[in-house]
Each structure stands twice: as structure tokens, then as C-alpha cells.
PDB file of C-alpha atoms in Angstrom:
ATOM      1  CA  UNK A   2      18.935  -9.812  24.761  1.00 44.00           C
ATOM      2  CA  UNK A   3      16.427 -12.515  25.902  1.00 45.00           C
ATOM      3  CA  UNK A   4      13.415 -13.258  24.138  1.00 46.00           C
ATOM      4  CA  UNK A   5      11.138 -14.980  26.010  1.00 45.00           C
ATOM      5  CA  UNK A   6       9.680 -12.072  28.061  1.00 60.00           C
ATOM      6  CA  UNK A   7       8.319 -10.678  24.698  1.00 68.00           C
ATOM      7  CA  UNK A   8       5.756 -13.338  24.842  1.00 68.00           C
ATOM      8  CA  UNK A   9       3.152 -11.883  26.891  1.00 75.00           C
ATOM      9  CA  UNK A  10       4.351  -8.273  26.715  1.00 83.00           C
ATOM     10  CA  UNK A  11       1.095  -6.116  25.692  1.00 86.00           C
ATOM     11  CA  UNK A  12       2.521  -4.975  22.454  1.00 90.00           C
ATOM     12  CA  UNK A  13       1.468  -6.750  19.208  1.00 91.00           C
ATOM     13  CA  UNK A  14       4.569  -5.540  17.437  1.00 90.00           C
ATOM     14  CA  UNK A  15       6.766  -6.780  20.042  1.00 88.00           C
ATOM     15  CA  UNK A  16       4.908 -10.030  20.307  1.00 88.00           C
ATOM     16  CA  UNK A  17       4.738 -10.252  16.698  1.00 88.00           C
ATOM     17  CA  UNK A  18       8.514  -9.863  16.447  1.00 86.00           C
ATOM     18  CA  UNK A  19       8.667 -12.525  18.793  1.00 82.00           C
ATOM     19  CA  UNK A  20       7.356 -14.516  16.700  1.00 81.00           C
ATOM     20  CA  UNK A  21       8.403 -13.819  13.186  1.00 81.00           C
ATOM     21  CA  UNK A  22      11.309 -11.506  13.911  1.00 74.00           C
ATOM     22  CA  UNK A  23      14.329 -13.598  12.230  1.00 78.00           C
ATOM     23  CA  UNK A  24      14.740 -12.939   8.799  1.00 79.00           C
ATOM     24  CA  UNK A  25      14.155 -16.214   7.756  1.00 84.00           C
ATOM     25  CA  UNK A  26      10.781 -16.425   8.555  1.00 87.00           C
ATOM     26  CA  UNK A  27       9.554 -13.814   6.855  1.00 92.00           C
ATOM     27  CA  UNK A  28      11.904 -14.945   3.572  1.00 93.00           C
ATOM     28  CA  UNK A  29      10.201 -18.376   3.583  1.00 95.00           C
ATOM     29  CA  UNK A  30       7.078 -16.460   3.367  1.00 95.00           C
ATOM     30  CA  UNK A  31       8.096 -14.495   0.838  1.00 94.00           C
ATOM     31  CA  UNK A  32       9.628 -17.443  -1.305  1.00 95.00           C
ATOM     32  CA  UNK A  33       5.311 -19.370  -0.282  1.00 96.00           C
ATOM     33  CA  UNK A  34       3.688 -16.002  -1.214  1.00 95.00           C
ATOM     34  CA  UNK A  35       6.006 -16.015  -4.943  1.00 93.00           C
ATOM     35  CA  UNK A  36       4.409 -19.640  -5.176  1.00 93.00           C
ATOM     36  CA  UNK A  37       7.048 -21.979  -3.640  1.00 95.00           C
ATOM     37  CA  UNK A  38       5.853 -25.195  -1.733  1.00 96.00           C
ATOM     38  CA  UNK A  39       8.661 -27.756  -1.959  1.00 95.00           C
ATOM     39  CA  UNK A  40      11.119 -28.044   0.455  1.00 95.00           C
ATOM     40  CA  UNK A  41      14.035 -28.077  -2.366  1.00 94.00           C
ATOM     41  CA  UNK A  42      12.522 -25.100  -3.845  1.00 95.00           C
ATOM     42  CA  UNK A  43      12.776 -23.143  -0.157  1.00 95.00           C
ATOM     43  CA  UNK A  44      16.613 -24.625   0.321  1.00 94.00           C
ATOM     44  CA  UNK A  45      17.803 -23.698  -3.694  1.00 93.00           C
ATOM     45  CA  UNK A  46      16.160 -19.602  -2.677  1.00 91.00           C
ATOM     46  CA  UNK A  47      17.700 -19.775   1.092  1.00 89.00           C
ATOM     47  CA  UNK A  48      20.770 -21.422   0.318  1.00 87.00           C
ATOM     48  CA  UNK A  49      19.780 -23.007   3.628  1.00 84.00           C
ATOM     49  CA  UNK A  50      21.233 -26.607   5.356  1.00 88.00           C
ATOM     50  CA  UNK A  51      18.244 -28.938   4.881  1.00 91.00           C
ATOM     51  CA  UNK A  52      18.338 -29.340   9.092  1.00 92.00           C
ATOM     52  CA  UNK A  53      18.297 -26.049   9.903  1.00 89.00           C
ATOM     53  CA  UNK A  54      15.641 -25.260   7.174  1.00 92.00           C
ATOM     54  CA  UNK A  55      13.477 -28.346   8.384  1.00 94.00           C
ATOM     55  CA  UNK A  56      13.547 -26.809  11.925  1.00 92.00           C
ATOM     56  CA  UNK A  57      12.182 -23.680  10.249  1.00 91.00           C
ATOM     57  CA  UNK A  58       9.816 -25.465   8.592  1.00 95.00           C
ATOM     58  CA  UNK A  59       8.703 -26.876  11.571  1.00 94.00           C
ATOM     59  CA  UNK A  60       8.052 -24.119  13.525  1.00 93.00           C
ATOM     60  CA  UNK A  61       6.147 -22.352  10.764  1.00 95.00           C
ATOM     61  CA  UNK A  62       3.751 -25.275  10.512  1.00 96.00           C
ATOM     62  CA  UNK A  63       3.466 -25.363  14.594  1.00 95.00           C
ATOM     63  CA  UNK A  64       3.013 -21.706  14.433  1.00 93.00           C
ATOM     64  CA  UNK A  65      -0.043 -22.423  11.946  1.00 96.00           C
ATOM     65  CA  UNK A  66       1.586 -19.943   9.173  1.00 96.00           C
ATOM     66  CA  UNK A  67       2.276 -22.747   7.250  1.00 97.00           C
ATOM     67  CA  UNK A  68       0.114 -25.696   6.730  1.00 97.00           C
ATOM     68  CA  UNK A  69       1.451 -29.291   5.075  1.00 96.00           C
ATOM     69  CA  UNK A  70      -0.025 -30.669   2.196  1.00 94.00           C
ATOM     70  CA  UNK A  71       0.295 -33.720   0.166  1.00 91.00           C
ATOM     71  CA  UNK A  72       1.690 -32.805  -3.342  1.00 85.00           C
ATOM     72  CA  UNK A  73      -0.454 -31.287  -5.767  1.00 81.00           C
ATOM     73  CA  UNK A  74       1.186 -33.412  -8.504  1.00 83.00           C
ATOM     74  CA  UNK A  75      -0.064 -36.698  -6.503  1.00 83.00           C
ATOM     75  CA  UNK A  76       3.902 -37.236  -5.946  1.00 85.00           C
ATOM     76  CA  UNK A  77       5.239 -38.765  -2.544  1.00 83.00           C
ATOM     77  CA  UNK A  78       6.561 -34.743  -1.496  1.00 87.00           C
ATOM     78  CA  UNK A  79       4.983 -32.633   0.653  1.00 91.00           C
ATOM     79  CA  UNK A  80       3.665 -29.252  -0.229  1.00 95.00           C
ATOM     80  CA  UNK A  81       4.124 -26.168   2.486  1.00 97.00           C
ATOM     81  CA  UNK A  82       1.367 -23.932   1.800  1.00 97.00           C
ATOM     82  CA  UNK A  83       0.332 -20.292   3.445  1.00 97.00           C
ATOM     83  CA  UNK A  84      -2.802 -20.238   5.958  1.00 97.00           C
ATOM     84  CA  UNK A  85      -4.781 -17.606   6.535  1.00 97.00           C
ATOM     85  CA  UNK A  86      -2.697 -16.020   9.297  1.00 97.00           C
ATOM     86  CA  UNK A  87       0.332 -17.153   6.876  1.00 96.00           C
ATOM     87  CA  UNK A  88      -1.034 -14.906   3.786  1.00 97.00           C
ATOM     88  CA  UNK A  89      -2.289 -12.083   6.458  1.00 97.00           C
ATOM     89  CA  UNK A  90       1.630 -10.975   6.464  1.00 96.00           C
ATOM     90  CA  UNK A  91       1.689  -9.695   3.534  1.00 96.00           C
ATOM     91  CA  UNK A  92       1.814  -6.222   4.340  1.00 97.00           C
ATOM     92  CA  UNK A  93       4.560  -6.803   6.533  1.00 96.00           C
ATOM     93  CA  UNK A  94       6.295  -8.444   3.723  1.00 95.00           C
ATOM     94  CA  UNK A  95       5.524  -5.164   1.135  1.00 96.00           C
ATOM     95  CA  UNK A  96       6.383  -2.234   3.741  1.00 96.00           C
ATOM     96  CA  UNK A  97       9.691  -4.242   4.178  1.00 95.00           C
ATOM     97  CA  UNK A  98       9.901  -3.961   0.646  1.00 95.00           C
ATOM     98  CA  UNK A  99       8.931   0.013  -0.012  1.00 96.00           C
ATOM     99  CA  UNK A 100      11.452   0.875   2.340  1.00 96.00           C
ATOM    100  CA  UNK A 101      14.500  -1.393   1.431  1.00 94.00           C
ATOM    101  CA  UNK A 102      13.851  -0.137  -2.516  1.00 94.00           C
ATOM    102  CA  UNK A 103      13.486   3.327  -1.080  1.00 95.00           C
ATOM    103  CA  UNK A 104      16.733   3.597   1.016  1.00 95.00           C
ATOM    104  CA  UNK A 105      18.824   0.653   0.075  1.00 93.00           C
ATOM    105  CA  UNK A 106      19.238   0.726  -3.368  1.00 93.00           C
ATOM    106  CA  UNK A 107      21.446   2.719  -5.414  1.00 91.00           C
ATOM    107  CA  UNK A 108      20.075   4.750  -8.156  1.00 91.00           C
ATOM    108  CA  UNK A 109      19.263   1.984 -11.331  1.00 90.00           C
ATOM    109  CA  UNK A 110      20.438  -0.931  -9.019  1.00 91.00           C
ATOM    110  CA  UNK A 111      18.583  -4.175 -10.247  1.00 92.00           C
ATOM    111  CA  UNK A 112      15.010  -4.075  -7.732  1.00 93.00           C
ATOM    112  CA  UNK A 113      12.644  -6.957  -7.549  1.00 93.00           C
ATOM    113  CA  UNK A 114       9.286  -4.958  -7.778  1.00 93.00           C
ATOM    114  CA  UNK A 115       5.934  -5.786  -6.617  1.00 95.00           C
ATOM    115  CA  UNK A 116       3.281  -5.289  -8.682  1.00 96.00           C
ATOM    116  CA  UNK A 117      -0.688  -5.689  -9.280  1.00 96.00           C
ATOM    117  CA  UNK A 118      -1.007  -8.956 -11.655  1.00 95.00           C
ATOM    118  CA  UNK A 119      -3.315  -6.684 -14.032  1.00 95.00           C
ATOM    119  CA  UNK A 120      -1.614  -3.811 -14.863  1.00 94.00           C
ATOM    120  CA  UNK A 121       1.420  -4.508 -14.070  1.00 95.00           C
ATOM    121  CA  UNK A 122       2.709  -1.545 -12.323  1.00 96.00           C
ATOM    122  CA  UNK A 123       4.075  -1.332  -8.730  1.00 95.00           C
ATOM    123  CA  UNK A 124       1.777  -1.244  -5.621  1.00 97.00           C
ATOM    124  CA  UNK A 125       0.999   2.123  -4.417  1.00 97.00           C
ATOM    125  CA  UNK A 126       2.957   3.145  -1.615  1.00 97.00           C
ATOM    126  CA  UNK A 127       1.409   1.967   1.819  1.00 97.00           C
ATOM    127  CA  UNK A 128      -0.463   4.476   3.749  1.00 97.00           C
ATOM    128  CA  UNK A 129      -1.327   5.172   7.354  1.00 97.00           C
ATOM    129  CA  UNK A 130      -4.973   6.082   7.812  1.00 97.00           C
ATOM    130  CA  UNK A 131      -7.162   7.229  10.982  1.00 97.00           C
ATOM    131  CA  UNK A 132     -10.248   5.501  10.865  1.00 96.00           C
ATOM    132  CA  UNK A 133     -12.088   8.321   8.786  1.00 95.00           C
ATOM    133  CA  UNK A 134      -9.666   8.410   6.500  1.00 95.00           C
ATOM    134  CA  UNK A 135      -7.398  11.097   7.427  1.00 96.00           C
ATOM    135  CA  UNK A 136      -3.888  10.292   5.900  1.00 97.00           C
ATOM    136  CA  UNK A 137      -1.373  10.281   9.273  1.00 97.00           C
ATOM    137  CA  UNK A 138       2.359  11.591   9.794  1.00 94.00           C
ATOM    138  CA  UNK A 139       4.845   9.866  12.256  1.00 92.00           C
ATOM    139  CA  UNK A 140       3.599  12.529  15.311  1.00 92.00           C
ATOM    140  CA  UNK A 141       0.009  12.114  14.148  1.00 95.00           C
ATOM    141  CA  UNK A 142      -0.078   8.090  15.762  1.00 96.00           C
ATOM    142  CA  UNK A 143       0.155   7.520  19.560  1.00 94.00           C
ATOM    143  CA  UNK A 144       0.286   4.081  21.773  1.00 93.00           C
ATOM    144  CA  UNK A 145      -2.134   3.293  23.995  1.00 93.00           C
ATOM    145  CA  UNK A 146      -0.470   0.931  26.705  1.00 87.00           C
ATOM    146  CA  UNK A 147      -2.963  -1.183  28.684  1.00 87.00           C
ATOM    147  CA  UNK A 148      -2.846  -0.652  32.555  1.00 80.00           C
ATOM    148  CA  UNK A 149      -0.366  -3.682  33.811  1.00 65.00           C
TER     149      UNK A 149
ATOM    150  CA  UNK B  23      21.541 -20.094   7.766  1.00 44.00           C
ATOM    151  CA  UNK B  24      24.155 -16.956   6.694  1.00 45.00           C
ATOM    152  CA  UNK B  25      23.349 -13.553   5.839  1.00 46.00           C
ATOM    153  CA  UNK B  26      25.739 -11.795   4.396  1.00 45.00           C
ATOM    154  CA  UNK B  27      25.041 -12.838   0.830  1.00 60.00           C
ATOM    155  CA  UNK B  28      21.527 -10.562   1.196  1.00 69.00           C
ATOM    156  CA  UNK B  29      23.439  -7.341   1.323  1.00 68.00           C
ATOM    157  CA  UNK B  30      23.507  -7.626  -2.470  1.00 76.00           C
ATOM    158  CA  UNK B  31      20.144  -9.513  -3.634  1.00 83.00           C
ATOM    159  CA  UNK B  32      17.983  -7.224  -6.140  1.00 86.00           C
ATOM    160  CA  UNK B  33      14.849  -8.469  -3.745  1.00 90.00           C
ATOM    161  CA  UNK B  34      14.099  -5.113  -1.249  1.00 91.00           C
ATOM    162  CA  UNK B  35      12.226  -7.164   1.524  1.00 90.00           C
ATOM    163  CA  UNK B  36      15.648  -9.721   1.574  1.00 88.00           C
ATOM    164  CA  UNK B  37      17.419  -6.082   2.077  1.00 88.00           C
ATOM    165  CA  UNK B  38      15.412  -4.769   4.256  1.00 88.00           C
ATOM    166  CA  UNK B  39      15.465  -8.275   6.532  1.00 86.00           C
ATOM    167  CA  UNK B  40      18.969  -7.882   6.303  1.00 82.00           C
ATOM    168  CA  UNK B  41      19.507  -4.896   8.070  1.00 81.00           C
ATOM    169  CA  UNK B  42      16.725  -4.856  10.315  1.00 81.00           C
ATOM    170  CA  UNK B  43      15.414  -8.506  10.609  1.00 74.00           C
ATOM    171  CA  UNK B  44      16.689  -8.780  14.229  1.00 78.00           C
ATOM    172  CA  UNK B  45      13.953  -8.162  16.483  1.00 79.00           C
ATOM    173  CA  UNK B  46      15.619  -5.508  18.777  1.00 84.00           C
ATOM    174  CA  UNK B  47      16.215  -3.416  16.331  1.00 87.00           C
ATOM    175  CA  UNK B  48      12.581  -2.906  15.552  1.00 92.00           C
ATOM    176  CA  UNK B  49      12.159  -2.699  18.987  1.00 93.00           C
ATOM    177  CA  UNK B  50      14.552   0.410  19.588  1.00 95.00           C
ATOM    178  CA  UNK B  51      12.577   2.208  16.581  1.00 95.00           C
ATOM    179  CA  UNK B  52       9.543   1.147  18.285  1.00 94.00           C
ATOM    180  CA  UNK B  53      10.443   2.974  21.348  1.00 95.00           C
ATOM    181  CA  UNK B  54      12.041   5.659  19.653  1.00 96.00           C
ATOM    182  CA  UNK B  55       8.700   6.632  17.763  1.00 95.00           C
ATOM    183  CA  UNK B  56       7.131   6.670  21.468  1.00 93.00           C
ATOM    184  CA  UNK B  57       9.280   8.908  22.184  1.00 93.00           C
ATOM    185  CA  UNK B  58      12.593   7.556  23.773  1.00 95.00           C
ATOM    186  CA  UNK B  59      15.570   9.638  22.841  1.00 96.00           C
ATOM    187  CA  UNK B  60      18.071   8.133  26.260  1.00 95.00           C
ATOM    188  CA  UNK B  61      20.145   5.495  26.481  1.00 95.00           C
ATOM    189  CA  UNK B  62      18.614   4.756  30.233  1.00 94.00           C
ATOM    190  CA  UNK B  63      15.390   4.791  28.702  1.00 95.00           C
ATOM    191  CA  UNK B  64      16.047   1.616  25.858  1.00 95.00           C
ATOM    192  CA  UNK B  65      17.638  -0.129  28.558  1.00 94.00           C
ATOM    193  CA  UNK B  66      14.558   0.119  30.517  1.00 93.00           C
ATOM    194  CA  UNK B  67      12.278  -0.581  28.399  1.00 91.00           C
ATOM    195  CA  UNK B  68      14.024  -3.490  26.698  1.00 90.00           C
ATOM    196  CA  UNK B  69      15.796  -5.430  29.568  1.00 87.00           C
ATOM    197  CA  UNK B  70      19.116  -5.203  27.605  1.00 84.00           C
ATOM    198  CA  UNK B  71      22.660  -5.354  29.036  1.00 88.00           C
ATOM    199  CA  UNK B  72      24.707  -2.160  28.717  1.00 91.00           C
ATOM    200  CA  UNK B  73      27.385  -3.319  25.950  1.00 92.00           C
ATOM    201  CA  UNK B  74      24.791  -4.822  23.988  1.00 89.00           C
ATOM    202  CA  UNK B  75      22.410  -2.187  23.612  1.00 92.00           C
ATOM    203  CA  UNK B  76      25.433  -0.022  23.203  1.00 94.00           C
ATOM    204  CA  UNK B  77      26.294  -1.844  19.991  1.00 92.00           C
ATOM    205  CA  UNK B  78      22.863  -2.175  18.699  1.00 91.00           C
ATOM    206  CA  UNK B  79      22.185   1.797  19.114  1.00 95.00           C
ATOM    207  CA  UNK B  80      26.107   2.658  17.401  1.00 94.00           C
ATOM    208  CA  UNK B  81      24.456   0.055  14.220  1.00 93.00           C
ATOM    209  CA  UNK B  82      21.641   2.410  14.155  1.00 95.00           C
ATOM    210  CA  UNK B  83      23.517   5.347  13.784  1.00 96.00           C
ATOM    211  CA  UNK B  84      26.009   3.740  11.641  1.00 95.00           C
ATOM    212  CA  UNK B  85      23.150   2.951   9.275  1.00 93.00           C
ATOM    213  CA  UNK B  86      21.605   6.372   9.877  1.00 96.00           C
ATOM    214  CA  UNK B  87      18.144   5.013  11.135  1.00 96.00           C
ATOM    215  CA  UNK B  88      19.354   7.028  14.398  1.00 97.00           C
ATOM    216  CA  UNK B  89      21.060   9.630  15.136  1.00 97.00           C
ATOM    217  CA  UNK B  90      23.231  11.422  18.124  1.00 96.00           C
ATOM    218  CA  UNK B  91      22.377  14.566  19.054  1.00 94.00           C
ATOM    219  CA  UNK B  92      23.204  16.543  22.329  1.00 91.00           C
ATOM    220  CA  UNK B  93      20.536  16.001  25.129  1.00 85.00           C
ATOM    221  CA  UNK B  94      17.905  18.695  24.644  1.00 81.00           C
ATOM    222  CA  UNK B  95      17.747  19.370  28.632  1.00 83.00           C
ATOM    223  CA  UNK B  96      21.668  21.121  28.099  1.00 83.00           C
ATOM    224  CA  UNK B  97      22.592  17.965  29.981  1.00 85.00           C
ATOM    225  CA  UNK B  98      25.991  15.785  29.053  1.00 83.00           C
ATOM    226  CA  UNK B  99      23.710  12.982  27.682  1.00 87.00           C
ATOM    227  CA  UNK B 100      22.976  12.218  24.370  1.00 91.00           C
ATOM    228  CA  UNK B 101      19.998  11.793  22.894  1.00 95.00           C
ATOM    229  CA  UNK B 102      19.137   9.488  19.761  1.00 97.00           C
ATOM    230  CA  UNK B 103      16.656  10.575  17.260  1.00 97.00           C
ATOM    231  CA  UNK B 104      15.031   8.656  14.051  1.00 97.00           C
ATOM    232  CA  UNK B 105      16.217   9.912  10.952  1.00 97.00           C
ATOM    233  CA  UNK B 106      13.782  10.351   8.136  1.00 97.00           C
ATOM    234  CA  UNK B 107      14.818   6.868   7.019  1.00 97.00           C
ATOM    235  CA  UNK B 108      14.193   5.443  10.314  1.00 97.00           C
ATOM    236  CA  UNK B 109      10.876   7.056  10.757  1.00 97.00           C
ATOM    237  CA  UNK B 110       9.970   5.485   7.651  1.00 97.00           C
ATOM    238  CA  UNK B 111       9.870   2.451   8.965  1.00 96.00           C
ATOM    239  CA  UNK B 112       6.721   3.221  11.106  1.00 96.00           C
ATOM    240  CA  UNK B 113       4.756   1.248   8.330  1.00 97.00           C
ATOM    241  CA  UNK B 114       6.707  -1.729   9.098  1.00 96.00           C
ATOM    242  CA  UNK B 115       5.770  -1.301  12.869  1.00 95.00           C
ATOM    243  CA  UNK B 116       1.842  -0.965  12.156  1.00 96.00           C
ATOM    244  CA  UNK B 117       1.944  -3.564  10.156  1.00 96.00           C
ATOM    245  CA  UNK B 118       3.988  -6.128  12.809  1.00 95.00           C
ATOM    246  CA  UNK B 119       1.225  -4.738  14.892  1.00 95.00           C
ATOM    247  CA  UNK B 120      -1.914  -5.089  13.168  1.00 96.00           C
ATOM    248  CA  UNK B 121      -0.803  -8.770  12.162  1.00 96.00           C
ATOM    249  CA  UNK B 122       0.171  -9.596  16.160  1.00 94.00           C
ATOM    250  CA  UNK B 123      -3.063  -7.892  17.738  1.00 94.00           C
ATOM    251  CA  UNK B 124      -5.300  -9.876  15.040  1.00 95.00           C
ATOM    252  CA  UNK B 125      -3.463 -13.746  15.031  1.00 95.00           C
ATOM    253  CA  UNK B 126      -1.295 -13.743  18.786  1.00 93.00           C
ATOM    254  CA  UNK B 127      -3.775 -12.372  21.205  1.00 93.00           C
ATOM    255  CA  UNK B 128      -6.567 -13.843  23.313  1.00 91.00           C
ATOM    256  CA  UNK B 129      -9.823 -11.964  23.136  1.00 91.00           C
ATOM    257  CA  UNK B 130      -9.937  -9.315  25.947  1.00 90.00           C
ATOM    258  CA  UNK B 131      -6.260 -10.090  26.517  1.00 91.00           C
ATOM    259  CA  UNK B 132      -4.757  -6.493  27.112  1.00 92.00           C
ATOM    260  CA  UNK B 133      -3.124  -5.571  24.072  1.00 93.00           C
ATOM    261  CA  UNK B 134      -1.086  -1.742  23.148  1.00 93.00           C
ATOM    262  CA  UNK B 135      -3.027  -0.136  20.545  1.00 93.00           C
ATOM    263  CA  UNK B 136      -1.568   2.589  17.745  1.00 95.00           C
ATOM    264  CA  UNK B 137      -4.579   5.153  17.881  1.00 96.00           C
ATOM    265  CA  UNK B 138      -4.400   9.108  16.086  1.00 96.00           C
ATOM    266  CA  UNK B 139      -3.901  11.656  18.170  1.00 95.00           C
ATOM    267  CA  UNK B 140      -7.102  13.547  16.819  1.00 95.00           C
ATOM    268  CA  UNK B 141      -9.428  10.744  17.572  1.00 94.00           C
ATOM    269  CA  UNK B 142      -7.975   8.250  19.970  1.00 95.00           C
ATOM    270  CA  UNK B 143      -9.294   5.850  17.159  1.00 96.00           C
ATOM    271  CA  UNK B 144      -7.279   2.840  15.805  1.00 95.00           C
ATOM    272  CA  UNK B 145      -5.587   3.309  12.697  1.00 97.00           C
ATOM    273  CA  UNK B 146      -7.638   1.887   9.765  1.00 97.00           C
ATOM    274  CA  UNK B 147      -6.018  -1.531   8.919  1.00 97.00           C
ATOM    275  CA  UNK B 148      -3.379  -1.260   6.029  1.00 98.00           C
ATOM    276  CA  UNK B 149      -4.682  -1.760   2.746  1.00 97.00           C
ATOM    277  CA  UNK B 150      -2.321  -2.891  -0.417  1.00 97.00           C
ATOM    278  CA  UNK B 151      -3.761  -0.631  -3.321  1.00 97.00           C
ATOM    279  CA  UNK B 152      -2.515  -0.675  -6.895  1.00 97.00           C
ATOM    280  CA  UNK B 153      -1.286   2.654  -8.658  1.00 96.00           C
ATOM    281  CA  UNK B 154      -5.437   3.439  -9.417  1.00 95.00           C
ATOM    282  CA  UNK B 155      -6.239   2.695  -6.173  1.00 95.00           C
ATOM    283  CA  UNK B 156      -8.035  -1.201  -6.659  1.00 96.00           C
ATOM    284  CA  UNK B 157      -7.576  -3.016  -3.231  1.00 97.00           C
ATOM    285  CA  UNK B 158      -5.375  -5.979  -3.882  1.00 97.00           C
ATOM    286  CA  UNK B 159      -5.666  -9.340  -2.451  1.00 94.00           C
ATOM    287  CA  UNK B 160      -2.665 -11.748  -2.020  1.00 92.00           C
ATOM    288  CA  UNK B 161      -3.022 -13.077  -5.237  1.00 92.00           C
ATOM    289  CA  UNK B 162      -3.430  -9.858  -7.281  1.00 95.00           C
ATOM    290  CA  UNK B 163       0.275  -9.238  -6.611  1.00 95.00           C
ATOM    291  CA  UNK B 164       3.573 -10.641  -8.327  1.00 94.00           C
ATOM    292  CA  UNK B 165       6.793 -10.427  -7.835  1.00 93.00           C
ATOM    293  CA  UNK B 166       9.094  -9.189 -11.111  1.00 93.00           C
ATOM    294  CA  UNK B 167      12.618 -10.272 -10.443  1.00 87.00           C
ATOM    295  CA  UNK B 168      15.755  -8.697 -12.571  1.00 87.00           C
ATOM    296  CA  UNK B 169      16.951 -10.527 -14.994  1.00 80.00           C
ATOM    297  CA  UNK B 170      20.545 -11.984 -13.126  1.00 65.00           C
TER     298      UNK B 170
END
């Protein structure tokens, strides 16, 4: 399948996935969210070739999800930190993680959990609300498609 | 960068990625939630050659986000249906489509919006919550990893 046409297609999930569909992305903005920023720390979590991890790199940075830093520590590396439209996937990143601890683990498998830094318990499952409130069902959402 | 070695990480978004970080395949449950139950219809609507959309849709139905029912018209086609564990990926959607409408369009650029059938409002934007219900920024949230 061909993934260019996705780039102007009206549908923000579709151009979203365009964009950030591979599973890499998203893992090298998990391993940035969890507080990575060096490029060794990204390649020890990824098990990734240092070119084909640079070219991710890359396009995260030209994509503005990641911005480069010089190193906190005053050291000659560079940091990779998350922008603002970097951090903003973080729901993505959590409803990808309900449902894979929800149908892909067996009972008492080992499950990294995500949890509020306070008390320490998991996140509250993620919700689909109308804008008063109303809590919405599968057959309670629609698409609205623009005129092409 | 390979993937097999995610089928077994204790990290649920890795999982997740691992069986549905391909873009198509969100796109087929995208489609499916709007209502798309025929082969014809996928094809259509995602440009794909027959064999290849053939072996995505038998993956869904292997992993039992689909499945195959007979056509509901009494005709000799099939139709494919979301599961419960496919339709529980509809967070994963709203999210991918929140994040695209806000950060990939141009404003007044046409752009499909998820609404409630009620209203014809857009959904409220997904909030992360912790178990008493405190709205949680980024870094209110940690990851706890199993011990190895």
C-alpha cells in the first residue's frame, strides 16, 4: 500500500498515521517521555543500528516532535528532547497501552504500568466524552467527512 | 530495526505497536468503525491491491480484531466485523485524531471530524485522569517497569 496519498487526505487519523504510524516512532517517544535524551540511551532500548536510528532521529526533529539540545551535563552530546506537539502524543502513547495490557497479556504476565507520580496507582482508563460530558459507546461517535 | 523481539516485552504500548503499529491496519479499523463490513469497500477506500489487503484483513481475523461473518444481505459475500477487542481500539483512533487535526492541519483546511450522534458536537478532547479523577499532565505520569 502507498503512503503518500495519506498526506492530504481529510482525516486526522489517517494523516496522523502518516506521520507517526511505524512503531518506532511512537517507541522513541515513549523511551523521551520515560526521560531518555541520548542517542545511546534510544539505541541500548531499540536495539536499533545507529544509521537507521539516526534517520529516525532525523525525521523526528524535521517533523518538530523532537527538538536538539546541547547536553544538559555541558558534555559535547546532544540531547533529543520532546516539543510541545512531541509531548501532545501522549494519549496516543497510553490508549496503546490500556489496550495492549488489556488484551495482550496473559493473566500475571510481567506489565509495565503507567501511573500518576503521586499516588502511585495506574491511570484511569481513557474515556470518550461528548462535549457535555456524556460518556460515549463505539455507535454513539460518527465522522463527519468534509465535502471534497 | 526488527520486531519480533516486542512480542514478548512486559511494556503494553511496545505490544500494542507490535501488532498494530502498521498504519493500514488502523486504517481498516478506522473504516470498519464507519461502518465498512466488504472487502470491495476497504479496497475502495484504501487504494490497496487485492492480495495485499487480502492478507492484512486474514491478520485481523487471525488476531481476532475482525471477524468473518456471512454477508447480512443473504448474499455469498462476507462481511468483516470488529470484535470487542477491535472496537476497543476506537480510543487509539480519537486519539491519532485529535493529535493530527490539532499539529498537521492548516487552519480552515478541511479536516473529518469524530462528532456524537446526539449532538453533532466534537468529542471533548481526551483527558489522562488518575484513579481519583486529578487531570494529569505529562509529567505527573511514570512508567513502573517489572523487575527482568
Amino acid at each position: 500500500m502507498k503512503r503518500t496519498r495519506l498526506e492530504n487526505t481529510p482525516c486526522p487519523t489517517a494523516r496522523a498515521l502518516d506521520l507517526i504510524g511505524d512503531w518506532w516512532t511512537l517507541l522513541i517517544v515513549r523511551d523521551a517521555m520515560r526521560g531518555m535524551t541520548r542517542f545511546s540511551e534510544f539505541q541500548r532500548s531499540l536495539g536499533a543500528a545507529k544509521n537507521i536510528l539516526s534517520t529516525r532521529l532525523k525525521a523526528l526533529v524535521a517533523e518538530e516532535i523532537l527538538r536538539v539540545e546541547p547536553a544538559s551535563d555541558g558534555s559535547a552530546y546532544q540531547d533529543y528532547v520532546l516539543t510541545d506537539k512531541g509531548i501532545a502524543l501522549q494519549p496516543i502513547l497510553v490508549a496503546l497501552g490500556q489496550w495492549g495490557s488489556e488484551y495482550l497479556f496473559a493473566d500475571g504476565e510481567p506489565c509495565t504500568r503507567l501511573v500518576d507520580v503521586k499516588n502511585r496507582q495506574p491511570l484511569r482508563k481513557i474515556e470518550l466524552r461528548a462535549q457535555d460530558g456524556r460518556l460515549l459507546e463505539s455507535q454513539d461517535i460518527t465522522a463527519v467527512i468534509p465535502d471534497a
